[in-house]
Each structure stands twice: as C-alpha cells, then as structure tokens.
mmCIF file of C-alpha atoms and ligand atoms in Angstrom:
data_model
loop_
_atom_site.group_PDB
_atom_site.id
_atom_site.type_symbol
_atom_site.label_atom_id
_atom_site.label_comp_id
_atom_site.label_asym_id
_atom_site.label_seq_id
_atom_site.Cartn_x
_atom_site.Cartn_y
_atom_site.Cartn_z
ATOM 1 C CA MET A 926 -75.224 115.133 203.182
ATOM 2 C CA LYS A 927 -73.163 117.313 200.836
ATOM 3 C CA LYS A 928 -75.091 118.448 197.760
ATOM 4 C CA ILE A 929 -74.563 115.858 195.014
ATOM 5 C CA GLN A 930 -72.952 117.191 191.849
ATOM 6 C CA MET A 931 -72.285 115.471 188.529
ATOM 7 C CA VAL A 932 -68.699 116.726 188.760
ATOM 8 C CA ASP A 933 -67.353 118.451 191.894
ATOM 9 C CA LEU A 934 -64.550 120.694 190.673
ATOM 10 C CA GLY A 935 -64.861 123.052 193.639
ATOM 11 C CA GLY A 936 -64.340 120.230 196.110
ATOM 12 C CA GLN A 937 -61.311 118.973 194.212
ATOM 13 C CA TYR A 938 -59.838 122.482 194.134
ATOM 14 C CA GLN A 939 -59.799 122.640 197.955
ATOM 15 C CA GLY A 940 -57.167 119.869 197.965
ATOM 16 C CA ILE A 941 -54.733 121.713 195.660
ATOM 17 C CA LYS A 942 -55.704 125.314 196.341
ATOM 18 C CA GLU A 943 -52.447 126.610 197.803
ATOM 19 C CA GLN A 944 -50.292 125.145 195.089
ATOM 20 C CA VAL A 945 -52.564 126.265 192.270
ATOM 21 C CA ASN A 946 -52.942 129.782 193.651
ATOM 22 C CA ALA A 947 -49.194 130.140 194.167
ATOM 23 C CA THR A 948 -48.329 129.030 190.660
ATOM 24 C CA ILE A 949 -51.007 131.249 189.096
ATOM 25 C CA SER A 950 -49.727 134.288 190.960
ATOM 26 C CA THR A 951 -46.195 133.554 189.717
ATOM 27 C CA ILE A 952 -47.531 133.723 186.182
ATOM 28 C CA MET A 953 -49.375 136.966 186.864
ATOM 29 C CA GLU A 954 -46.120 138.485 188.145
ATOM 30 C CA SER A 955 -44.041 137.212 185.233
ATOM 31 C CA ALA A 956 -46.700 138.209 182.671
ATOM 32 C CA ALA A 957 -45.640 135.304 180.426
ATOM 33 C CA PHE A 958 -49.220 134.433 179.573
ATOM 34 C CA ILE A 959 -48.653 132.654 176.271
ATOM 35 C CA ASN A 960 -45.916 130.088 175.669
ATOM 36 C CA GLY A 961 -44.375 130.820 179.038
ATOM 37 C CA PRO A 962 -42.068 128.365 180.793
ATOM 38 C CA GLU A 963 -45.032 126.612 182.457
ATOM 39 C CA VAL A 964 -46.303 125.387 179.090
ATOM 40 C CA HIS A 965 -42.995 123.785 178.226
ATOM 41 C CA ALA A 966 -42.625 122.348 181.738
ATOM 42 C CA PHE A 967 -46.108 120.813 181.596
ATOM 43 C CA GLN A 968 -45.365 119.377 178.176
ATOM 44 C CA LYS A 969 -42.237 117.659 179.551
ATOM 45 C CA ASP A 970 -44.055 116.387 182.654
ATOM 46 C CA LEU A 971 -46.844 114.920 180.551
ATOM 47 C CA GLU A 972 -44.376 113.273 178.129
ATOM 48 C CA THR A 973 -42.757 111.561 181.120
ATOM 49 C CA TYR A 974 -46.088 110.524 182.665
ATOM 50 C CA LEU A 975 -47.398 109.062 179.414
ATOM 51 C CA GLY A 976 -44.116 107.558 178.260
ATOM 52 C CA VAL A 977 -44.490 109.254 174.889
ATOM 53 C CA GLN A 978 -41.848 111.070 172.835
ATOM 54 C CA HIS A 979 -43.840 114.178 172.026
ATOM 55 C CA VAL A 980 -46.682 116.128 173.586
ATOM 56 C CA ILE A 981 -47.897 119.133 171.601
ATOM 57 C CA PRO A 982 -50.148 121.333 173.773
ATOM 58 C CA CYS A 983 -53.005 123.166 172.076
ATOM 59 C CA ALA A 984 -56.187 125.084 172.839
ATOM 60 C CA ASN A 985 -58.759 122.280 173.278
ATOM 61 C CA GLY A 986 -59.503 118.657 172.508
ATOM 62 C CA THR A 987 -61.423 119.390 169.327
ATOM 63 C CA ASP A 988 -58.477 121.350 167.898
ATOM 64 C CA ALA A 989 -56.176 118.508 168.950
ATOM 65 C CA LEU A 990 -58.142 116.066 166.786
ATOM 66 C CA GLN A 991 -58.296 118.455 163.856
ATOM 67 C CA ILE A 992 -54.596 119.268 164.005
ATOM 68 C CA ALA A 993 -53.733 115.559 164.233
ATOM 69 C CA MET A 994 -55.681 114.960 161.019
ATOM 70 C CA MET A 995 -54.068 117.965 159.322
ATOM 71 C CA GLY A 996 -50.623 116.761 160.383
ATOM 72 C CA LEU A 997 -51.175 113.359 158.806
ATOM 73 C CA GLY A 998 -51.885 115.112 155.509
ATOM 74 C CA LEU A 999 -55.402 113.718 155.099
ATOM 75 C CA LYS A 1000 -57.061 115.150 151.976
ATOM 76 C CA PRO A 1001 -60.678 116.019 151.082
ATOM 77 C CA GLY A 1002 -62.527 112.863 150.129
ATOM 78 C CA ASP A 1003 -60.381 110.569 152.280
ATOM 79 C CA GLU A 1004 -62.574 108.334 154.390
ATOM 80 C CA VAL A 1005 -62.125 108.282 158.153
ATOM 81 C CA ILE A 1006 -63.869 105.601 160.175
ATOM 82 C CA THR A 1007 -65.079 106.413 163.680
ATOM 83 C CA ALA A 1008 -67.692 105.384 166.226
ATOM 84 C CA ASP A 1009 -71.370 106.288 165.925
ATOM 85 C CA PHE A 1010 -71.625 106.506 169.716
ATOM 86 C CA THR A 1011 -69.395 109.376 170.845
ATOM 87 C CA PHE A 1012 -69.327 113.118 171.388
ATOM 88 C CA ALA A 1013 -69.810 115.028 168.131
ATOM 89 C CA ALA A 1014 -66.348 116.656 168.182
ATOM 90 C CA THR A 1015 -64.860 113.511 166.708
ATOM 91 C CA VAL A 1016 -66.983 113.547 163.574
ATOM 92 C CA GLU A 1017 -67.152 117.348 163.427
ATOM 93 C CA VAL A 1018 -63.464 117.836 162.660
ATOM 94 C CA ILE A 1019 -63.528 115.078 160.051
ATOM 95 C CA ALA A 1020 -66.339 116.920 158.270
ATOM 96 C CA LEU A 1021 -64.710 120.349 158.719
ATOM 97 C CA LEU A 1022 -61.597 119.156 156.918
ATOM 98 C CA GLN A 1023 -63.841 117.882 154.101
ATOM 99 C CA LEU A 1024 -62.826 114.345 154.845
ATOM 100 C CA THR A 1025 -65.625 111.793 154.660
ATOM 101 C CA PRO A 1026 -66.763 110.511 158.049
ATOM 102 C CA VAL A 1027 -67.747 106.858 158.057
ATOM 103 C CA LEU A 1028 -69.647 106.024 161.245
ATOM 104 C CA VAL A 1029 -69.767 102.462 162.484
ATOM 105 C CA ASP A 1030 -71.494 100.678 165.355
ATOM 106 C CA VAL A 1031 -69.983 99.973 168.766
ATOM 107 C CA ASP A 1032 -69.536 97.049 171.137
ATOM 108 C CA PRO A 1033 -72.541 96.556 173.453
ATOM 109 C CA HIS A 1034 -70.386 95.842 176.519
ATOM 110 C CA THR A 1035 -67.627 98.455 176.358
ATOM 111 C CA PHE A 1036 -69.435 101.072 174.205
ATOM 112 C CA ASN A 1037 -66.221 101.280 172.154
ATOM 113 C CA ILE A 1038 -65.879 101.001 168.378
ATOM 114 C CA ASP A 1039 -66.760 97.566 166.971
ATOM 115 C CA VAL A 1040 -63.667 96.328 165.148
ATOM 116 C CA GLU A 1041 -65.611 93.948 162.893
ATOM 117 C CA ALA A 1042 -67.767 96.860 161.790
ATOM 118 C CA VAL A 1043 -64.613 98.870 161.102
ATOM 119 C CA GLU A 1044 -63.258 96.104 158.885
ATOM 120 C CA LYS A 1045 -66.525 95.917 156.944
ATOM 121 C CA ALA A 1046 -66.437 99.682 156.335
ATOM 122 C CA ILE A 1047 -62.926 99.799 154.861
ATOM 123 C CA THR A 1048 -62.786 100.856 151.191
ATOM 124 C CA PRO A 1049 -59.902 101.876 148.916
ATOM 125 C CA LYS A 1050 -60.537 105.482 150.062
ATOM 126 C CA THR A 1051 -60.177 104.727 153.776
ATOM 127 C CA LYS A 1052 -57.179 106.495 155.280
ATOM 128 C CA ALA A 1053 -57.659 106.444 159.038
ATOM 129 C CA ILE A 1054 -59.490 104.923 161.994
ATOM 130 C CA VAL A 1055 -60.383 107.098 164.979
ATOM 131 C CA PRO A 1056 -61.082 104.937 168.031
ATOM 132 C CA VAL A 1057 -62.566 106.900 170.923
ATOM 133 C CA HIS A 1058 -61.661 105.517 174.350
ATOM 134 C CA LEU A 1059 -65.167 106.145 175.579
ATOM 135 C CA PHE A 1060 -66.026 106.803 179.224
ATOM 136 C CA GLY A 1061 -62.441 106.049 180.317
ATOM 137 C CA GLN A 1062 -61.669 102.626 178.878
ATOM 138 C CA CYS A 1063 -59.516 101.870 175.841
ATOM 139 C CA ALA A 1064 -60.991 100.493 172.658
ATOM 140 C CA ASP A 1065 -59.715 97.096 171.469
ATOM 141 C CA MET A 1066 -56.326 98.421 170.411
ATOM 142 C CA ASP A 1067 -54.768 95.013 169.667
ATOM 143 C CA ALA A 1068 -57.349 94.414 166.946
ATOM 144 C CA ILE A 1069 -57.455 98.022 165.741
ATOM 145 C CA LEU A 1070 -53.692 98.310 165.341
ATOM 146 C CA ALA A 1071 -53.548 94.950 163.535
ATOM 147 C CA LEU A 1072 -56.343 95.976 161.173
ATOM 148 C CA ALA A 1073 -54.684 99.337 160.514
ATOM 149 C CA GLU A 1074 -51.406 97.673 159.687
ATOM 150 C CA LYS A 1075 -53.073 95.181 157.355
ATOM 151 C CA HIS A 1076 -54.827 97.961 155.408
ATOM 152 C CA ASP A 1077 -52.124 100.631 155.775
ATOM 153 C CA LEU A 1078 -54.326 103.050 157.751
ATOM 154 C CA TYR A 1079 -53.524 105.687 160.328
ATOM 155 C CA VAL A 1080 -54.830 105.269 163.863
ATOM 156 C CA ILE A 1081 -55.805 108.503 165.613
ATOM 157 C CA GLU A 1082 -56.837 107.915 169.239
ATOM 158 C CA ASP A 1083 -59.448 110.296 170.599
ATOM 159 C CA ASN A 1084 -58.327 110.104 174.211
ATOM 160 C CA ALA A 1085 -60.371 112.993 175.604
ATOM 161 C CA GLN A 1086 -62.061 110.685 178.136
ATOM 162 C CA ALA A 1087 -59.329 108.227 179.098
ATOM 163 C CA ILE A 1088 -56.180 110.122 180.013
ATOM 164 C CA GLY A 1089 -54.233 108.085 182.570
ATOM 165 C CA ALA A 1090 -55.811 104.754 181.527
ATOM 166 C CA ASP A 1091 -53.526 101.844 180.727
ATOM 167 C CA HIS A 1092 -54.094 99.434 177.902
ATOM 168 C CA THR A 1093 -52.775 95.922 178.447
ATOM 169 C CA PHE A 1094 -51.943 94.274 175.136
ATOM 170 C CA LYS A 1095 -52.525 90.542 174.654
ATOM 171 C CA ASP A 1096 -48.790 89.946 175.154
ATOM 172 C CA GLY A 1097 -48.955 91.634 178.581
ATOM 173 C CA ARG A 1098 -47.297 94.885 177.530
ATOM 174 C CA LYS A 1099 -48.903 98.005 178.985
ATOM 175 C CA GLN A 1100 -49.157 101.385 177.319
ATOM 176 C CA LYS A 1101 -50.949 104.603 178.223
ATOM 177 C CA ALA A 1102 -54.149 105.500 176.398
ATOM 178 C CA GLY A 1103 -53.476 107.962 173.594
ATOM 179 C CA THR A 1104 -49.915 106.795 172.876
ATOM 180 C CA MET A 1105 -50.575 103.594 170.933
ATOM 181 C CA GLY A 1106 -51.687 104.875 167.548
ATOM 182 C CA HIS A 1107 -49.795 107.096 165.104
ATOM 183 C CA VAL A 1108 -51.172 110.060 166.974
ATOM 184 C CA GLY A 1109 -53.480 110.664 169.912
ATOM 185 C CA SER A 1110 -55.399 113.646 171.201
ATOM 186 C CA THR A 1111 -56.843 114.708 174.513
ATOM 187 C CA SER A 1112 -58.912 117.454 176.089
ATOM 188 C CA PHE A 1113 -58.287 119.331 179.322
ATOM 189 C CA PHE A 1114 -61.845 120.678 179.503
ATOM 190 C CA PRO A 1115 -62.511 121.271 183.227
ATOM 191 C CA SER A 1116 -64.741 118.211 183.705
ATOM 192 C CA LYS A 1117 -62.341 115.782 182.012
ATOM 193 C CA ASN A 1118 -60.239 113.520 184.252
ATOM 194 C CA LEU A 1119 -57.271 115.897 183.937
ATOM 195 C CA GLY A 1120 -59.109 119.193 183.688
ATOM 196 C CA ALA A 1121 -57.795 122.738 183.475
ATOM 197 C CA TYR A 1122 -59.654 125.813 184.756
ATOM 198 C CA GLY A 1123 -60.582 126.750 181.221
ATOM 199 C CA ASP A 1124 -60.003 125.126 177.827
ATOM 200 C CA GLY A 1125 -56.962 123.108 176.863
ATOM 201 C CA GLY A 1126 -55.877 120.119 174.812
ATOM 202 C CA ALA A 1127 -52.867 118.204 173.578
ATOM 203 C CA ILE A 1128 -51.668 115.915 170.823
ATOM 204 C CA PHE A 1129 -49.346 112.947 171.443
ATOM 205 C CA THR A 1130 -47.048 111.090 169.072
ATOM 206 C CA ASN A 1131 -43.873 109.013 169.030
ATOM 207 C CA ASP A 1132 -43.131 110.098 165.440
ATOM 208 C CA ASP A 1133 -40.461 112.852 165.405
ATOM 209 C CA GLU A 1134 -41.314 114.104 161.942
ATOM 210 C CA LEU A 1135 -45.045 114.244 162.638
ATOM 211 C CA ALA A 1136 -44.365 116.056 165.931
ATOM 212 C CA HIS A 1137 -42.411 118.709 164.054
ATOM 213 C CA THR A 1138 -45.241 119.120 161.544
ATOM 214 C CA LEU A 1139 -47.825 119.405 164.344
ATOM 215 C CA ARG A 1140 -45.790 122.024 166.239
ATOM 216 C CA GLY A 1141 -45.874 124.179 163.126
ATOM 217 C CA ILE A 1142 -49.569 123.674 162.462
ATOM 218 C CA VAL A 1143 -50.609 124.788 165.967
ATOM 219 C CA ASN A 1144 -48.682 128.001 165.367
ATOM 220 C CA HIS A 1145 -49.979 129.307 162.001
ATOM 221 C CA GLY A 1146 -47.852 126.871 160.014
ATOM 222 C CA MET A 1147 -44.674 128.687 161.092
ATOM 223 C CA TYR A 1148 -41.443 126.776 161.517
ATOM 224 C CA LYS A 1149 -39.423 129.989 161.377
ATOM 225 C CA ARG A 1150 -40.926 133.272 162.517
ATOM 226 C CA TYR A 1151 -43.060 134.816 159.735
ATOM 227 C CA TYR A 1152 -42.314 132.010 157.282
ATOM 228 C CA HIS A 1153 -45.561 130.096 156.779
ATOM 229 C CA ASP A 1154 -44.749 126.761 155.173
ATOM 230 C CA VAL A 1155 -48.123 125.076 155.592
ATOM 231 C CA VAL A 1156 -51.650 126.231 156.369
ATOM 232 C CA GLY A 1157 -51.926 126.187 160.120
ATOM 233 C CA VAL A 1158 -54.225 127.347 162.880
ATOM 234 C CA ASN A 1159 -53.866 129.321 166.086
ATOM 235 C CA SER A 1160 -54.259 126.844 168.893
ATOM 236 C CA ARG A 1161 -52.394 127.526 172.117
ATOM 237 C CA LEU A 1162 -52.507 126.283 175.677
ATOM 238 C CA ASP A 1163 -52.068 129.355 177.854
ATOM 239 C CA SER A 1164 -49.594 129.494 180.721
ATOM 240 C CA ILE A 1165 -52.209 129.675 183.460
ATOM 241 C CA GLN A 1166 -53.930 126.507 182.239
ATOM 242 C CA ALA A 1167 -50.563 124.786 181.890
ATOM 243 C CA ALA A 1168 -49.726 125.721 185.488
ATOM 244 C CA VAL A 1169 -53.049 124.337 186.755
ATOM 245 C CA LEU A 1170 -52.523 121.128 184.801
ATOM 246 C CA ARG A 1171 -48.961 120.803 186.025
ATOM 247 C CA ALA A 1172 -50.156 121.109 189.613
ATOM 248 C CA LYS A 1173 -52.830 118.466 189.019
ATOM 249 C CA LEU A 1174 -50.796 115.929 187.010
ATOM 250 C CA PRO A 1175 -49.030 114.359 190.041
ATOM 251 C CA ASN A 1176 -52.528 113.646 191.421
ATOM 252 C CA LEU A 1177 -53.904 112.076 188.243
ATOM 253 C CA ASN A 1178 -53.308 108.470 189.340
ATOM 254 C CA SER A 1179 -54.925 109.064 192.709
ATOM 255 C CA TYR A 1180 -57.820 110.890 191.020
ATOM 256 C CA CYS A 1181 -58.291 107.830 188.763
ATOM 257 C CA GLU A 1182 -58.220 105.534 191.781
ATOM 258 C CA LYS A 1183 -60.844 107.641 193.561
ATOM 259 C CA ARG A 1184 -63.083 107.300 190.514
ATOM 260 C CA ARG A 1185 -62.494 103.541 190.404
ATOM 261 C CA ALA A 1186 -63.270 103.274 194.113
ATOM 262 C CA ALA A 1187 -66.585 105.057 193.560
ATOM 263 C CA ALA A 1188 -67.297 102.774 190.579
ATOM 264 C CA ARG A 1189 -66.618 99.677 192.689
ATOM 265 C CA LYS A 1190 -69.077 100.885 195.333
ATOM 266 C CA TYR A 1191 -71.754 101.662 192.764
ATOM 267 C CA SER A 1192 -71.321 98.284 191.055
ATOM 268 C CA ALA A 1193 -71.374 96.390 194.362
ATOM 269 C CA ALA A 1194 -74.645 98.091 195.292
ATOM 270 C CA PHE A 1195 -76.202 97.332 191.900
ATOM 271 C CA SER A 1196 -75.051 93.729 191.735
ATOM 272 C CA GLY A 1197 -77.894 91.287 191.223
ATOM 273 C CA GLN A 1198 -80.338 93.980 190.123
ATOM 274 C CA PRO A 1199 -82.349 92.546 187.219
ATOM 275 C CA ASN A 1200 -82.861 95.756 185.236
ATOM 276 C CA ILE A 1201 -79.374 97.219 185.550
ATOM 277 C CA VAL A 1202 -76.231 96.348 183.634
ATOM 278 C CA VAL A 1203 -73.147 97.824 185.305
ATOM 279 C CA PRO A 1204 -70.058 98.878 183.312
ATOM 280 C CA VAL A 1205 -67.635 96.105 182.401
ATOM 281 C CA THR A 1206 -63.870 96.323 182.262
ATOM 282 C CA VAL A 1207 -62.418 94.055 179.631
ATOM 283 C CA ASN A 1208 -58.786 94.949 179.929
ATOM 284 C CA GLY A 1209 -56.186 93.464 182.279
ATOM 285 C CA CYS A 1210 -57.798 91.300 184.944
ATOM 286 C CA GLY A 1211 -61.362 92.113 183.922
ATOM 287 C CA GLU A 1212 -62.261 93.700 187.233
ATOM 288 C CA ILE A 1213 -62.363 97.248 188.553
ATOM 289 C CA CYS A 1214 -59.123 96.652 190.375
ATOM 290 C CA GLN A 1215 -56.578 98.809 192.113
ATOM 291 C CA SER A 1216 -53.610 97.793 190.036
ATOM 292 C CA CYS A 1217 -54.523 97.452 186.378
ATOM 293 C CA ASN A 1218 -55.701 101.027 185.886
ATOM 294 C CA CYS A 1219 -57.505 99.999 182.720
ATOM 295 C CA HIS A 1220 -60.679 102.009 183.297
ATOM 296 C CA VAL A 1221 -60.477 105.558 184.604
ATOM 297 C CA PHE A 1222 -64.247 106.117 184.735
ATOM 298 C CA HIS A 1223 -64.627 109.452 183.067
ATOM 299 C CA GLN A 1224 -68.253 108.379 183.254
ATOM 300 C CA TYR A 1225 -69.955 105.641 185.260
ATOM 301 C CA THR A 1226 -72.595 104.488 182.807
ATOM 302 C CA LEU A 1227 -75.358 101.971 183.442
ATOM 303 C CA LYS A 1228 -77.693 100.319 180.985
ATOM 304 C CA ILE A 1229 -81.313 100.309 182.173
ATOM 305 C CA THR A 1230 -82.903 97.357 180.413
ATOM 306 C CA ASN A 1231 -86.589 97.589 181.363
ATOM 307 C CA GLY A 1232 -87.459 100.620 179.240
ATOM 308 C CA LYS A 1233 -87.589 102.985 182.240
ATOM 309 C CA ARG A 1234 -84.415 104.965 181.577
ATOM 310 C CA ASP A 1235 -86.190 108.242 180.822
ATOM 311 C CA ALA A 1236 -88.501 107.860 183.805
ATOM 312 C CA LEU A 1237 -85.457 107.185 185.990
ATOM 313 C CA VAL A 1238 -83.829 110.406 184.770
ATOM 314 C CA GLU A 1239 -86.942 112.317 185.844
ATOM 315 C CA HIS A 1240 -87.066 110.535 189.188
ATOM 316 C CA LEU A 1241 -83.418 111.308 189.974
ATOM 317 C CA LYS A 1242 -83.995 114.963 189.103
ATOM 318 C CA GLU A 1243 -86.791 115.090 191.663
ATOM 319 C CA LYS A 1244 -84.449 113.591 194.231
ATOM 320 C CA GLN A 1245 -81.800 116.268 193.476
ATOM 321 C CA ILE A 1246 -79.481 113.694 191.947
ATOM 322 C CA PRO A 1247 -77.853 114.965 188.758
ATOM 323 C CA CYS A 1248 -77.315 112.450 185.966
ATOM 324 C CA GLY A 1249 -76.559 112.519 182.250
ATOM 325 C CA VAL A 1250 -77.505 110.677 179.087
ATOM 326 C CA TYR A 1251 -74.339 110.347 177.040
ATOM 327 C CA TYR A 1252 -75.372 110.174 174.280
ATOM 328 C CA PRO A 1253 -79.091 110.514 173.486
ATOM 329 C CA ILE A 1254 -78.876 110.531 169.665
ATOM 330 C CA PRO A 1255 -76.557 108.449 167.471
ATOM 331 C CA LEU A 1256 -74.282 110.592 165.327
ATOM 332 C CA HIS A 1257 -75.579 108.963 162.130
ATOM 333 C CA ARG A 1258 -79.015 110.428 162.938
ATOM 334 C CA GLN A 1259 -77.761 113.939 163.728
ATOM 335 C CA LYS A 1260 -78.918 116.438 161.086
ATOM 336 C CA ALA A 1261 -75.393 117.690 160.421
ATOM 337 C CA TYR A 1262 -74.064 114.218 159.674
ATOM 338 C CA LEU A 1263 -76.901 112.528 157.803
ATOM 339 C CA ASP A 1264 -75.628 110.473 154.894
ATOM 340 C CA GLU A 1265 -77.783 108.417 152.564
ATOM 341 C CA ARG A 1266 -75.214 105.624 152.649
ATOM 342 C CA TYR A 1267 -76.071 104.797 156.251
ATOM 343 C CA ASP A 1268 -78.433 101.896 156.839
ATOM 344 C CA GLU A 1269 -80.276 101.779 160.187
ATOM 345 C CA ASN A 1270 -79.673 98.028 160.302
ATOM 346 C CA ASP A 1271 -75.952 98.693 160.607
ATOM 347 C CA PHE A 1272 -76.348 100.414 163.996
ATOM 348 C CA PRO A 1273 -78.332 98.035 166.220
ATOM 349 C CA VAL A 1274 -76.103 98.561 169.272
ATOM 350 C CA THR A 1275 -75.926 102.348 169.172
ATOM 351 C CA ASN A 1276 -79.651 102.567 168.480
ATOM 352 C CA GLN A 1277 -80.289 100.533 171.625
ATOM 353 C CA LEU A 1278 -77.666 102.231 173.809
ATOM 354 C CA VAL A 1279 -79.132 105.689 173.233
ATOM 355 C CA GLN A 1280 -82.329 104.389 174.862
ATOM 356 C CA GLU A 1281 -80.694 102.539 177.759
ATOM 357 C CA VAL A 1282 -77.672 104.467 179.013
ATOM 358 C CA ILE A 1283 -77.553 106.729 182.020
ATOM 359 C CA SER A 1284 -74.416 108.169 183.623
ATOM 360 C CA LEU A 1285 -74.403 108.747 187.369
ATOM 361 C CA PRO A 1286 -72.394 111.391 189.256
ATOM 362 C CA MET A 1287 -68.702 110.521 188.958
ATOM 363 C CA HIS A 1288 -65.817 112.537 190.326
ATOM 364 C CA THR A 1289 -63.027 112.473 192.875
ATOM 365 C CA GLU A 1290 -65.056 113.853 195.787
ATOM 366 C CA LEU A 1291 -67.994 111.396 195.992
ATOM 367 C CA ASP A 1292 -68.473 110.049 199.519
ATOM 368 C CA ASP A 1293 -70.135 106.868 200.774
ATOM 369 C CA GLU A 1294 -73.228 108.666 202.009
ATOM 370 C CA GLN A 1295 -73.809 110.182 198.582
ATOM 371 C CA ILE A 1296 -73.198 106.891 196.783
ATOM 372 C CA THR A 1297 -75.659 105.089 199.070
ATOM 373 C CA TYR A 1298 -78.272 107.805 198.545
ATOM 374 C CA ILE A 1299 -77.842 107.545 194.765
ATOM 375 C CA THR A 1300 -77.878 103.742 194.543
ATOM 376 C CA GLU A 1301 -80.912 103.480 196.846
ATOM 377 C CA ALA A 1302 -82.775 106.022 194.730
ATOM 378 C CA VAL A 1303 -82.006 104.118 191.512
ATOM 379 C CA ILE A 1304 -82.836 100.686 192.906
ATOM 380 C CA GLY A 1305 -85.922 101.911 194.743
ATOM 381 C CA PHE A 1306 -87.315 103.452 191.582
ATOM 382 C CA LEU A 1307 -86.614 100.510 189.289
ATOM 383 C CA ASN A 1308 -88.125 98.019 191.717
ATOM 384 C CA GLY A 1309 -90.996 100.267 192.774
HETATM 385 C C1 PLP B 2841 -64.563 116.417 175.367
HETATM 386 C C2 PLP B 2841 -64.364 115.613 174.141
HETATM 387 C C3 PLP B 2841 -63.791 116.150 172.972
HETATM 388 C C4 PLP B 2841 -63.549 117.628 172.788
HETATM 389 O O1 PLP B 2841 -62.766 118.252 173.706
HETATM 390 P P1 PLP B 2841 -62.893 119.876 173.879
HETATM 391 O O2 PLP B 2841 -61.707 120.193 174.716
HETATM 392 O O3 PLP B 2841 -64.178 120.132 174.547
HETATM 393 O O4 PLP B 2841 -62.796 120.474 172.530
HETATM 394 C C5 PLP B 2841 -63.545 115.321 171.910
HETATM 395 N N1 PLP B 2841 -63.850 114.020 171.949
HETATM 396 C C6 PLP B 2841 -64.428 113.447 173.037
HETATM 397 C C7 PLP B 2841 -64.745 111.993 173.019
HETATM 398 C C8 PLP B 2841 -64.717 114.229 174.156
HETATM 399 O O5 PLP B 2841 -65.293 113.654 175.220
#
C-alpha cells in the first residue's frame, strides 16, 4: 500500500508535471515574475470558471479577507458577525482592522454558521456577515442573503475551503461558492482544493466599483502610478503561482469529483456504525452525488459520538494514518479573541463539535486500498 498522507500534493503533481514545468520555465525565461501575463490570464480563466465579473488576485487567503473588508469601507467599531467554528484567519482580520468580531454558533449538521444565531446577534452597529463555507460546503446562503438584505448588511464569503462548489438556491438557480455575496475571498494555499505551490489568494465580486477599489488596495492604494488615493497594502500573486494555478484550474472539477468519490466510499463503509456520524450534504439532492457538485470535501469530517475521539486520534497515529482535528478550540475561547460579552451557553454546538470532530485523509490521490485500511482501522477501534 502507498503511504497514506493527509494531503498528497506530490502524487497530484505527477499528473500535471510536464505542463507545470513547461509553464514555469517560460516564466523563468521571460523574467516577468510579478504581474506578468500569467497573472492576468489566470484572473480571466478564473472569472470564466466562476461566472463572476471580477477576480482580484492577491498574496493569500487571509489578505483576501482583509482587503475585502477594507474595500467595503468598514470602520473601527463596526460589528462583523462570523462563525465560532472556523480557522482563525477569519476573525483575525476583523480584529486587525479594529472592527468588532461577533462570533456565533454553527449548525450541528453542516458545521456552517447558524443563521438564527446570526439574526440574534445583529445590533445597530452590525455591518457585515462573514459566512465561511466550511470543509467544502456552502453555508445557507438563501437565508443569509435574505437576512443581509433585511438589515442592510454586507455579505463577505470566506470561500477558502469551497472553491468549485455550487450552491443551489431554493428556486433551483445555481451559483459558484464565493460569488453570491457582495464580495468573496479564497486561498490558494497548497493544501486547498485549488492549491498553488506557495501562497496565493483572490477576491471575487460582481460590483464594478468595488472591484476598482480592491485593485487599488492590493497595490498600495495606487490607481495611478505613485498617486496613493487610499491606504492600501502590498498583496500580489506572483507569476509562477498564477501559472501553476492556471495549469490546475481545468482539472478543478475532476479534482472535486475525486474527493467526492473518496467521500462516498468512506461514508458507505461507515454506514450503520453507531458511534460515527458521517458528513451530510444539504444542498441540491442531499446526497454526495456526481452532478450537484454541492460539496467539494476540502475535509472529510466525522463526528465521533462515544467520547473516544481523542483515543481514536492516538490509535490512527499508531497505525500510520494521519488525521486532523479541525478545530480543537472554539474561537470564542482563544486567548486572542476572548470577549466578556460571550456567554458559554450561546455556543452549545461548537463546544460539542470541538470534542467530536475528526478529519480523515482527503485528497485527489486516495485509492481503494488506502480507504479500506483507514475505515477498517476506525471501525475496528470504535467497536473494539
Ligand atoms: C486557509 C483559510 C484561510 C486563510 O488562507 P491563507 O491563504 O492561508 O491565508 C482563511 N479562511 C479559511 C476558512 C481557511 O481555511
């Protein structure tokens, strides 16, 4: 059996090696390392793939979120509501901009932001909602967009984990994750579903004026060379990363399908197990199906309901099976984001999830032998 990895980037590279190497050597010869033609070409390709008016490439997914918030003109003291159960980058940029993060609980089935909790947290100071499409599945965008419209709030989608996912609205319309709100962001960190060979990120919007503002902010607030109209940052996607991403983008749908296929096999093997809750897909047809593309399985995350999650992590380590706990501590209990306004009773779901979740190896190169080895190890331990 091939050695099991949490993410197998080396294996994936073998399938695109010639193309990637050729395009990188073109860039080396041209020496257009920053803002070369590959960056613009990737931007155009991604706009077409996503069906969005504007893609603004930048240096990483954290910058993308920060720049989106800067572009919307959010001011210190404005309240921004986001999920308690996510990677810290989301809340970090809110705090860095001296906005006030307001963390709310999540849905126990999808792990995505709980829209009722969002509504309860809205105050006259609330300016934006940041849904995170966690683990590869969109948050409840019908309800979030309706709530935002009712209260005149911006919606900033943190789409670092769900690029390529479709959201099916209640009326049957489909839209790509990250393109439904006023602005969306993503990360091209190597292990993300569309990963570069270094850092990268992008911001998406259908708003022409906002796109113009964002393009200035990523480049020191310059709209004309050496005229700095607004305070900006330096956040660039380099040409080599753009070339890698451009070579990978045509494969993104098949990469997503490979992840879904692995998820289907995992879930079939775990079906009927009393102590395991497998991931649910609530969008489209409700199943992990070939056509609806609603879950792109950035992570395949189980809930272990008999209190043995930590022991299972240890057991898998001994069996050379990598796994992850995303996330072990709710953001509202992280030292950097403590706030006396939070009440433990407001976070029952997150507080439970941090004790129950475990993410299994998930990538495009998993084979049946590996999946069987992993599922047998999990089931054997929990029933042992
Ligand atoms: C990875 C990630 C980010 C940050 O992306 P970087 O490119 O690492 O800065 C932000 N939000 C979420 C939910 C992520 O998973």
